[in-house]
Every structure is written in structure tokens, then in C-alpha cells.
């Protein structure tokens, strides 16, 4: 992950978590350079991303401040942030993946339906367990069309697939439709998520989209019951 992306992810997460509150001034760029051990240009690129997202504003001669967001703006940014991937949501932590399966297959019927593919299309079939700071976090079964995500390699699977898509391919991930359910862990999940037989898991079924509106991912993520939460903002008209 490029350094400016890492910095923007970290500051964004702190704003959404309330570490930096509305109208609060962020540290000066020179202090952020020291904090993140980065150049002034790198910090500027990170802040420019947050400005473009509407999270912060720059006031000439005064500094950079957290924007006083409306409920609609908070909802939009919070929802978008959920789909940045495990690595982006955990800056400063070691995120590793154990690849259990990685191959190219003809898309099964369910994947053709979910991703609106033509019969006979080929997809990556990915199955991996993910660990944060050495602790089991989630198991992911993922399908992606090979013509939309060219050149995906095992090294990318072991790291951040979303990072490869955005940093290397220059594509923009915008949104996802996600459905959450709960069930008991199966034998494989008990093994790789370090659970006890009969423990519950949270299951997130997701279809993710580029900013062009094209669906590029169908995934089923199985989370430890004590490592999963969903943040929603409900409003009343």
C-alpha cells in the first residue's frame, strides 16, 4: 500500500471513530510528516484525498480542520469506508493472509447471476484466511472476473486485493451491497478462526462495484463472532 493511501486511511478512520471531532484542527502538515515519517508531498496527497471526500477543509493561513458533517454526509462516508478492505481499515496493524485456494475457473451459475456475467465467463476462485496482528479475523471466499481484474497473482492474494485493484490497476471501488447473517461455524472455520465447535460466526455476502457501476466481486466473508460489528446510521424523514 502506498504511503499516502495509508495516511489517508488512518486519518479517515480516526475522524469516523471520533478521535478527531467536528471543527477540530488536524496537526500541521509538518507534524504529520514527523508522525508518519513521510515527505511533505506524501502528506499533502493524503490530505487532498480527504478534502475530495468532503471530510476535511483547508483554511488558508489557519490550517486543516475536520468538516462539520451532516448526517447524510456521515452516512455516505461511513458506508463507503466499510468497503475499503481489511488492510485499509486496519492501518498500523499487520494484516496477513493464508491462501487456501487460488485458481481460475468457469463461473458457476450463482456467480454468473450475482455479477451479471455471460455464460462461459472465467473468474478467479479465491479462498483465504486473514489475520490481524497474528490473530484470526475472517475467512473470505471470493470470485472476481479475470477480464476486469487482469494479472492478479498469489502475492496480491497474500496481501491486499483491493490495494492491487486501486494502486496497480488504477480502478476505483465505490460501493457494495452486503447481506449479513449468523450461523454456526463449520469444521474449516473452527480450525482457521480458532473457534470452538458450535461457536457462531457472522457471514457477510457481498457484491462490490466500481465507480462505473460494474460489479467486480462476489464474496462470502465469515467472521469470528467477537471480531465483527456493523455500523449503521438510521434517519427518519
PDB file of C-alpha atoms in Angstrom:
ATOM      1  CA  UNK A   1       0.000   0.000   0.000  1.00  0.00           C
ATOM      2  CA  UNK A   2       1.362   3.398  -0.979  1.00  0.00           C
ATOM      3  CA  UNK A   3       2.232   5.641   1.960  1.00  0.00           C
ATOM      4  CA  UNK A   4      -0.223   8.445   1.124  1.00  0.00           C
ATOM      5  CA  UNK A   5      -3.064   5.891   0.946  1.00  0.00           C
ATOM      6  CA  UNK A   6      -2.044   4.524   4.338  1.00  0.00           C
ATOM      7  CA  UNK A   7      -2.038   8.035   5.848  1.00  0.00           C
ATOM      8  CA  UNK A   8      -5.421   8.969   4.371  1.00  0.00           C
ATOM      9  CA  UNK A   9      -6.902   5.675   5.623  1.00  0.00           C
ATOM     10  CA  UNK A  10      -5.569   6.260   9.137  1.00  0.00           C
ATOM     11  CA  UNK A  11      -6.832   9.845   9.391  1.00  0.00           C
ATOM     12  CA  UNK A  12     -10.194   8.899   7.858  1.00  0.00           C
ATOM     13  CA  UNK A  13     -10.671   6.094  10.369  1.00  0.00           C
ATOM     14  CA  UNK A  14      -9.798   8.463  13.236  1.00  0.00           C
ATOM     15  CA  UNK A  15     -12.350  11.018  12.039  1.00  0.00           C
ATOM     16  CA  UNK A  16     -15.107   8.421  11.698  1.00  0.00           C
ATOM     17  CA  UNK A  17     -14.219   6.971  15.109  1.00  0.00           C
ATOM     18  CA  UNK A  18     -14.368  10.428  16.729  1.00  0.00           C
ATOM     19  CA  UNK A  19     -10.661  10.682  17.551  1.00  0.00           C
ATOM     20  CA  UNK A  20     -10.753  13.889  15.546  1.00  0.00           C
ATOM     21  CA  UNK A  21     -14.091  15.633  16.095  1.00  0.00           C
ATOM     22  CA  UNK A  22     -16.064  18.114  14.019  1.00  0.00           C
ATOM     23  CA  UNK A  23     -14.342  21.512  13.578  1.00  0.00           C
ATOM     24  CA  UNK A  24     -11.178  20.209  15.272  1.00  0.00           C
ATOM     25  CA  UNK A  25      -7.906  21.285  13.731  1.00  0.00           C
ATOM     26  CA  UNK A  26      -5.677  18.488  12.460  1.00  0.00           C
ATOM     27  CA  UNK A  27      -1.967  18.553  13.258  1.00  0.00           C
ATOM     28  CA  UNK A  28       0.039  20.789  10.922  1.00  0.00           C
ATOM     29  CA  UNK A  29       1.448  19.127   7.822  1.00  0.00           C
ATOM     30  CA  UNK A  30       4.990  19.321   9.203  1.00  0.00           C
ATOM     31  CA  UNK A  31       3.846  17.472  12.326  1.00  0.00           C
ATOM     32  CA  UNK A  32       2.060  14.846  10.242  1.00  0.00           C
ATOM     33  CA  UNK A  33       5.283  14.382   8.293  1.00  0.00           C
ATOM     34  CA  UNK A  34       7.053  13.540  11.543  1.00  0.00           C
ATOM     35  CA  UNK A  35       4.193  11.383  12.848  1.00  0.00           C
ATOM     36  CA  UNK A  36       4.000   9.250   9.701  1.00  0.00           C
ATOM     37  CA  UNK A  37       7.671   9.511   8.729  1.00  0.00           C
ATOM     38  CA  UNK A  38       6.640  10.822   5.331  1.00  0.00           C
ATOM     39  CA  UNK A  39       7.532  13.656   2.982  1.00  0.00           C
ATOM     40  CA  UNK A  40       5.515  16.853   2.745  1.00  0.00           C
ATOM     41  CA  UNK A  41       4.298  15.839  -0.731  1.00  0.00           C
ATOM     42  CA  UNK A  42       3.085  12.463   0.565  1.00  0.00           C
ATOM     43  CA  UNK A  43       1.150  14.066   3.423  1.00  0.00           C
ATOM     44  CA  UNK A  44      -0.327  16.649   1.038  1.00  0.00           C
ATOM     45  CA  UNK A  45      -1.575  13.876  -1.290  1.00  0.00           C
ATOM     46  CA  UNK A  46      -3.161  12.093   1.690  1.00  0.00           C
ATOM     47  CA  UNK A  47      -4.932  15.247   2.850  1.00  0.00           C
ATOM     48  CA  UNK A  48      -6.056  16.065  -0.697  1.00  0.00           C
ATOM     49  CA  UNK A  49      -7.876  12.704  -0.790  1.00  0.00           C
ATOM     50  CA  UNK A  50      -9.757  13.585   2.398  1.00  0.00           C
ATOM     51  CA  UNK A  51     -10.576  17.045   1.062  1.00  0.00           C
ATOM     52  CA  UNK A  52     -12.022  15.496  -2.109  1.00  0.00           C
ATOM     53  CA  UNK A  53     -14.128  13.135   0.037  1.00  0.00           C
ATOM     54  CA  UNK A  54     -15.524  16.075   1.964  1.00  0.00           C
ATOM     55  CA  UNK A  55     -14.049  15.005   5.309  1.00  0.00           C
ATOM     56  CA  UNK A  56     -11.731  17.947   5.910  1.00  0.00           C
ATOM     57  CA  UNK A  57     -11.322  21.532   4.760  1.00  0.00           C
ATOM     58  CA  UNK A  58      -8.213  23.664   4.393  1.00  0.00           C
ATOM     59  CA  UNK A  59      -8.388  27.260   5.611  1.00  0.00           C
ATOM     60  CA  UNK A  60      -5.717  29.483   4.174  1.00  0.00           C
ATOM     61  CA  UNK A  61      -3.416  30.725   6.920  1.00  0.00           C
ATOM     62  CA  UNK A  62      -5.165  28.692   9.620  1.00  0.00           C
ATOM     63  CA  UNK A  63      -4.626  25.013   8.869  1.00  0.00           C
ATOM     64  CA  UNK A  64      -6.731  21.939   8.157  1.00  0.00           C
ATOM     65  CA  UNK A  65      -9.961  21.219  10.007  1.00  0.00           C
ATOM     66  CA  UNK A  66     -12.436  18.366  10.281  1.00  0.00           C
ATOM     67  CA  UNK A  67     -15.599  19.296   8.436  1.00  0.00           C
ATOM     68  CA  UNK A  68     -18.811  19.584  10.441  1.00  0.00           C
ATOM     69  CA  UNK A  69     -20.612  16.836   8.547  1.00  0.00           C
ATOM     70  CA  UNK A  70     -24.328  16.414   8.118  1.00  0.00           C
ATOM     71  CA  UNK A  71     -25.933  13.064   8.942  1.00  0.00           C
ATOM     72  CA  UNK A  72     -26.240  12.295   5.220  1.00  0.00           C
ATOM     73  CA  UNK A  73     -22.538  13.006   4.664  1.00  0.00           C
ATOM     74  CA  UNK A  74     -21.503  10.848   7.633  1.00  0.00           C
ATOM     75  CA  UNK A  75     -23.680   8.011   6.330  1.00  0.00           C
ATOM     76  CA  UNK A  76     -22.184   8.255   2.855  1.00  0.00           C
ATOM     77  CA  UNK A  77     -18.587   8.230   4.075  1.00  0.00           C
ATOM     78  CA  UNK A  78     -19.174   5.560   6.719  1.00  0.00           C
ATOM     79  CA  UNK A  79     -20.780   3.218   4.211  1.00  0.00           C
ATOM     80  CA  UNK A  80     -18.046   3.834   1.629  1.00  0.00           C
ATOM     81  CA  UNK A  81     -15.352   3.202   4.237  1.00  0.00           C
ATOM     82  CA  UNK A  82     -16.731  -0.252   5.026  1.00  0.00           C
ATOM     83  CA  UNK A  83     -15.763  -1.402   1.545  1.00  0.00           C
ATOM     84  CA  UNK A  84     -12.117  -0.364   1.534  1.00  0.00           C
ATOM     85  CA  UNK A  85     -10.977  -3.798   2.659  1.00  0.00           C
ATOM     86  CA  UNK A  86      -9.382  -5.283   5.768  1.00  0.00           C
ATOM     87  CA  UNK A  87      -5.941  -3.781   5.145  1.00  0.00           C
ATOM     88  CA  UNK A  88      -7.283  -0.247   4.680  1.00  0.00           C
ATOM     89  CA  UNK A  89      -9.459  -0.487   7.785  1.00  0.00           C
ATOM     90  CA  UNK A  90      -6.504  -1.549   9.941  1.00  0.00           C
ATOM     91  CA  UNK A  91      -3.641   0.869   9.204  1.00  0.00           C
ATOM     92  CA  UNK A  92      -0.687   0.366  11.503  1.00  0.00           C
ATOM     93  CA  UNK A  93      -1.551  -3.285  12.051  1.00  0.00           C
ATOM     94  CA  UNK A  94      -0.038  -6.320  10.384  1.00  0.00           C
ATOM     95  CA  UNK A  95      -2.602  -7.879   8.037  1.00  0.00           C
ATOM     96  CA  UNK A  96      -1.635 -11.249   6.558  1.00  0.00           C
ATOM     97  CA  UNK A  97      -3.474 -13.839   4.515  1.00  0.00           C
ATOM     98  CA  UNK A  98      -3.150 -17.609   4.311  1.00  0.00           C
ATOM     99  CA  UNK A  99      -4.207 -18.642   0.812  1.00  0.00           C
ATOM    100  CA  UNK A 100      -6.219 -21.863   0.917  1.00  0.00           C
ATOM    101  CA  UNK A 101      -7.224 -21.865  -2.769  1.00  0.00           C
ATOM    102  CA  UNK A 102      -6.436 -19.718  -5.809  1.00  0.00           C
ATOM    103  CA  UNK A 103      -7.368 -20.733  -9.338  1.00  0.00           C
ATOM    104  CA  UNK A 104      -9.206 -19.639 -12.463  1.00  0.00           C
ATOM    105  CA  UNK A 105     -12.490 -21.441 -13.112  1.00  0.00           C
ATOM    106  CA  UNK A 106     -15.518 -21.149 -15.325  1.00  0.00           C
ATOM    107  CA  UNK A 107     -18.008 -19.039 -13.386  1.00  0.00           C
ATOM    108  CA  UNK A 108     -20.615 -21.109 -11.510  1.00  0.00           C
ATOM    109  CA  UNK A 109     -24.256 -20.263 -12.171  1.00  0.00           C
ATOM    110  CA  UNK A 110     -24.647 -18.374  -8.890  1.00  0.00           C
ATOM    111  CA  UNK A 111     -21.639 -16.163  -9.716  1.00  0.00           C
ATOM    112  CA  UNK A 112     -22.905 -15.505 -13.255  1.00  0.00           C
ATOM    113  CA  UNK A 113     -26.176 -14.361 -11.717  1.00  0.00           C
ATOM    114  CA  UNK A 114     -24.615 -12.228  -8.960  1.00  0.00           C
ATOM    115  CA  UNK A 115     -22.109 -10.466 -11.245  1.00  0.00           C
ATOM    116  CA  UNK A 116     -24.276 -10.362 -14.378  1.00  0.00           C
ATOM    117  CA  UNK A 117     -21.703 -12.308 -16.415  1.00  0.00           C
ATOM    118  CA  UNK A 118     -22.082 -14.068 -19.744  1.00  0.00           C
ATOM    119  CA  UNK A 119     -22.241 -17.887 -19.650  1.00  0.00           C
ATOM    120  CA  UNK A 120     -18.761 -19.321 -20.087  1.00  0.00           C
ATOM    121  CA  UNK A 121     -17.035 -16.389 -18.378  1.00  0.00           C
ATOM    122  CA  UNK A 122     -13.992 -17.151 -16.244  1.00  0.00           C
ATOM    123  CA  UNK A 123     -13.377 -15.889 -12.719  1.00  0.00           C
ATOM    124  CA  UNK A 124     -10.734 -16.081 -10.033  1.00  0.00           C
ATOM    125  CA  UNK A 125     -11.760 -18.510  -7.298  1.00  0.00           C
ATOM    126  CA  UNK A 126     -10.093 -17.321  -4.077  1.00  0.00           C
ATOM    127  CA  UNK A 127     -10.322 -18.738  -0.572  1.00  0.00           C
ATOM    128  CA  UNK A 128      -8.179 -17.291   2.200  1.00  0.00           C
ATOM    129  CA  UNK A 129      -7.952 -16.831   5.949  1.00  0.00           C
ATOM    130  CA  UNK A 130      -6.966 -13.369   7.161  1.00  0.00           C
ATOM    131  CA  UNK A 131      -5.086 -12.448  10.320  1.00  0.00           C
ATOM    132  CA  UNK A 132      -4.641  -9.092  12.046  1.00  0.00           C
ATOM    133  CA  UNK A 133      -1.533  -8.836  14.238  1.00  0.00           C
ATOM    134  CA  UNK A 134      -1.351 -12.623  14.168  1.00  0.00           C
ATOM    135  CA  UNK A 135      -4.921 -13.162  15.369  1.00  0.00           C
ATOM    136  CA  UNK A 136      -7.537 -14.889  13.152  1.00  0.00           C
ATOM    137  CA  UNK A 137     -10.117 -12.437  11.890  1.00  0.00           C
ATOM    138  CA  UNK A 138     -12.050 -13.597   8.826  1.00  0.00           C
ATOM    139  CA  UNK A 139     -12.246 -16.223   6.084  1.00  0.00           C
ATOM    140  CA  UNK A 140     -13.060 -14.971   2.598  1.00  0.00           C
ATOM    141  CA  UNK A 141     -14.414 -16.859  -0.402  1.00  0.00           C
ATOM    142  CA  UNK A 142     -14.148 -14.500  -3.373  1.00  0.00           C
ATOM    143  CA  UNK A 143     -14.969 -14.574  -7.074  1.00  0.00           C
ATOM    144  CA  UNK A 144     -13.743 -11.889  -9.489  1.00  0.00           C
ATOM    145  CA  UNK A 145     -13.962 -11.798 -13.321  1.00  0.00           C
ATOM    146  CA  UNK A 146     -10.497 -12.207 -14.820  1.00  0.00           C
ATOM    147  CA  UNK A 147     -11.192  -9.716 -17.612  1.00  0.00           C
ATOM    148  CA  UNK A 148     -11.949  -6.972 -15.084  1.00  0.00           C
ATOM    149  CA  UNK A 149      -9.052  -7.733 -12.707  1.00  0.00           C
ATOM    150  CA  UNK A 150      -6.184  -8.741 -15.012  1.00  0.00           C
ATOM    151  CA  UNK A 151      -2.862 -10.032 -13.744  1.00  0.00           C
ATOM    152  CA  UNK A 152      -3.899 -10.995 -10.219  1.00  0.00           C
ATOM    153  CA  UNK A 153      -1.163 -13.124  -8.629  1.00  0.00           C
ATOM    154  CA  UNK A 154      -0.765 -15.112  -5.433  1.00  0.00           C
ATOM    155  CA  UNK A 155       1.370 -12.314  -3.949  1.00  0.00           C
ATOM    156  CA  UNK A 156      -1.610  -9.963  -4.328  1.00  0.00           C
ATOM    157  CA  UNK A 157      -3.897 -12.517  -2.681  1.00  0.00           C
ATOM    158  CA  UNK A 158      -1.499 -12.812   0.261  1.00  0.00           C
ATOM    159  CA  UNK A 159      -1.630  -9.030   0.663  1.00  0.00           C
ATOM    160  CA  UNK A 160      -4.429  -6.648  -0.252  1.00  0.00           C
ATOM    161  CA  UNK A 161      -6.506  -7.428  -3.348  1.00  0.00           C
ATOM    162  CA  UNK A 162      -8.236  -4.048  -3.104  1.00  0.00           C
ATOM    163  CA  UNK A 163      -4.830  -2.402  -2.855  1.00  0.00           C
ATOM    164  CA  UNK A 164      -3.790  -4.108  -6.100  1.00  0.00           C
ATOM    165  CA  UNK A 165      -7.014  -3.063  -7.816  1.00  0.00           C
ATOM    166  CA  UNK A 166      -6.740   0.604  -6.833  1.00  0.00           C
ATOM    167  CA  UNK A 167      -2.967   1.141  -6.652  1.00  0.00           C
ATOM    168  CA  UNK A 168      -1.780  -1.035  -9.537  1.00  0.00           C
ATOM    169  CA  UNK A 169      -4.775  -1.130 -11.890  1.00  0.00           C
ATOM    170  CA  UNK A 170      -5.931   2.417 -11.125  1.00  0.00           C
ATOM    171  CA  UNK A 171      -9.570   1.382 -10.716  1.00  0.00           C
ATOM    172  CA  UNK A 172     -11.951   2.975  -8.207  1.00  0.00           C
ATOM    173  CA  UNK A 173     -14.022   0.835  -5.832  1.00  0.00           C
ATOM    174  CA  UNK A 174     -17.155   2.751  -4.951  1.00  0.00           C
ATOM    175  CA  UNK A 175     -19.840   0.660  -3.263  1.00  0.00           C
ATOM    176  CA  UNK A 176     -21.173  -2.741  -2.331  1.00  0.00           C
ATOM    177  CA  UNK A 177     -24.395  -4.476  -1.487  1.00  0.00           C
ATOM    178  CA  UNK A 178     -23.993  -6.566   1.659  1.00  0.00           C
ATOM    179  CA  UNK A 179     -26.252  -9.008   3.442  1.00  0.00           C
ATOM    180  CA  UNK A 180     -25.434 -10.186   6.974  1.00  0.00           C
ATOM    181  CA  UNK A 181     -26.493 -13.468   8.575  1.00  0.00           C
ATOM    182  CA  UNK A 182     -25.410 -15.628  11.511  1.00  0.00           C
ATOM    183  CA  UNK A 183     -24.841 -19.382  11.718  1.00  0.00           C
ATOM    184  CA  UNK A 184     -22.624 -21.942  13.445  1.00  0.00           C
ATOM    185  CA  UNK A 185     -19.030 -22.354  12.302  1.00  0.00           C
ATOM    186  CA  UNK A 186     -18.175 -25.357  10.140  1.00  0.00           C
ATOM    187  CA  UNK A 187     -15.089 -27.540  10.695  1.00  0.00           C
ATOM    188  CA  UNK A 188     -12.802 -25.492   8.430  1.00  0.00           C
ATOM    189  CA  UNK A 189     -13.831 -22.231  10.101  1.00  0.00           C
ATOM    190  CA  UNK A 190     -13.327 -23.721  13.565  1.00  0.00           C
ATOM    191  CA  UNK A 191      -9.776 -24.636  12.516  1.00  0.00           C
ATOM    192  CA  UNK A 192      -8.679 -21.411  10.850  1.00  0.00           C
ATOM    193  CA  UNK A 193     -10.585 -18.931  13.016  1.00  0.00           C
ATOM    194  CA  UNK A 194      -9.527 -20.653  16.242  1.00  0.00           C
ATOM    195  CA  UNK A 195     -13.091 -21.300  17.377  1.00  0.00           C
ATOM    196  CA  UNK A 196     -14.832 -23.989  19.389  1.00  0.00           C
ATOM    197  CA  UNK A 197     -17.306 -26.369  17.726  1.00  0.00           C
ATOM    198  CA  UNK A 198     -20.741 -24.789  17.864  1.00  0.00           C
ATOM    199  CA  UNK A 199     -19.422 -21.216  18.075  1.00  0.00           C
ATOM    200  CA  UNK A 200     -21.361 -18.678  15.987  1.00  0.00           C
ATOM    201  CA  UNK A 201     -19.919 -16.761  13.045  1.00  0.00           C
ATOM    202  CA  UNK A 202     -21.130 -13.686  11.190  1.00  0.00           C
ATOM    203  CA  UNK A 203     -21.492 -14.215   7.441  1.00  0.00           C
ATOM    204  CA  UNK A 204     -21.324 -11.234   5.073  1.00  0.00           C
ATOM    205  CA  UNK A 205     -22.400 -11.905   1.482  1.00  0.00           C
ATOM    206  CA  UNK A 206     -21.297  -9.051  -0.740  1.00  0.00           C
ATOM    207  CA  UNK A 207     -21.372  -7.789  -4.310  1.00  0.00           C
ATOM    208  CA  UNK A 208     -18.904  -4.940  -4.865  1.00  0.00           C
ATOM    209  CA  UNK A 209     -18.972  -2.321  -7.630  1.00  0.00           C
ATOM    210  CA  UNK A 210     -16.581   0.025  -9.383  1.00  0.00           C
ATOM    211  CA  UNK A 211     -17.464   3.686  -9.786  1.00  0.00           C
ATOM    212  CA  UNK A 212     -18.574   2.766 -13.315  1.00  0.00           C
ATOM    213  CA  UNK A 213     -21.389   0.671 -11.822  1.00  0.00           C
ATOM    214  CA  UNK A 214     -19.839  -2.626 -12.946  1.00  0.00           C
ATOM    215  CA  UNK A 215     -19.919  -5.456 -10.404  1.00  0.00           C
ATOM    216  CA  UNK A 216     -16.431  -6.901  -9.959  1.00  0.00           C
ATOM    217  CA  UNK A 217     -16.628  -9.079  -6.836  1.00  0.00           C
ATOM    218  CA  UNK A 218     -18.931 -11.630  -5.291  1.00  0.00           C
ATOM    219  CA  UNK A 219     -17.704 -12.717  -1.876  1.00  0.00           C
ATOM    220  CA  UNK A 220     -18.776 -14.531   1.237  1.00  0.00           C
ATOM    221  CA  UNK A 221     -16.821 -13.487   4.338  1.00  0.00           C
ATOM    222  CA  UNK A 222     -17.060 -15.460   7.559  1.00  0.00           C
ATOM    223  CA  UNK A 223     -16.065 -13.508  10.673  1.00  0.00           C
ATOM    224  CA  UNK A 224     -15.327 -14.525  14.229  1.00  0.00           C
ATOM    225  CA  UNK A 225     -18.329 -13.617  16.370  1.00  0.00           C
ATOM    226  CA  UNK A 226     -16.152 -11.456  18.651  1.00  0.00           C
ATOM    227  CA  UNK A 227     -14.348  -9.667  15.797  1.00  0.00           C
ATOM    228  CA  UNK A 228     -17.304  -8.407  13.801  1.00  0.00           C
ATOM    229  CA  UNK A 229     -19.519  -5.363  14.072  1.00  0.00           C
ATOM    230  CA  UNK A 230     -21.686  -3.381  11.688  1.00  0.00           C
ATOM    231  CA  UNK A 231     -22.092   0.383  11.923  1.00  0.00           C
ATOM    232  CA  UNK A 232     -25.298   1.810  10.513  1.00  0.00           C
ATOM    233  CA  UNK A 233     -26.841   5.246  10.585  1.00  0.00           C
ATOM    234  CA  UNK A 234     -30.635   5.352  10.624  1.00  0.00           C
ATOM    235  CA  UNK A 235     -32.537   8.510   9.818  1.00  0.00           C
ATOM    236  CA  UNK A 236     -36.186   9.467   9.906  1.00  0.00           C
ATOM    237  CA  UNK A 237     -37.657  11.640   7.187  1.00  0.00           C
TER     238      UNK A 237
END
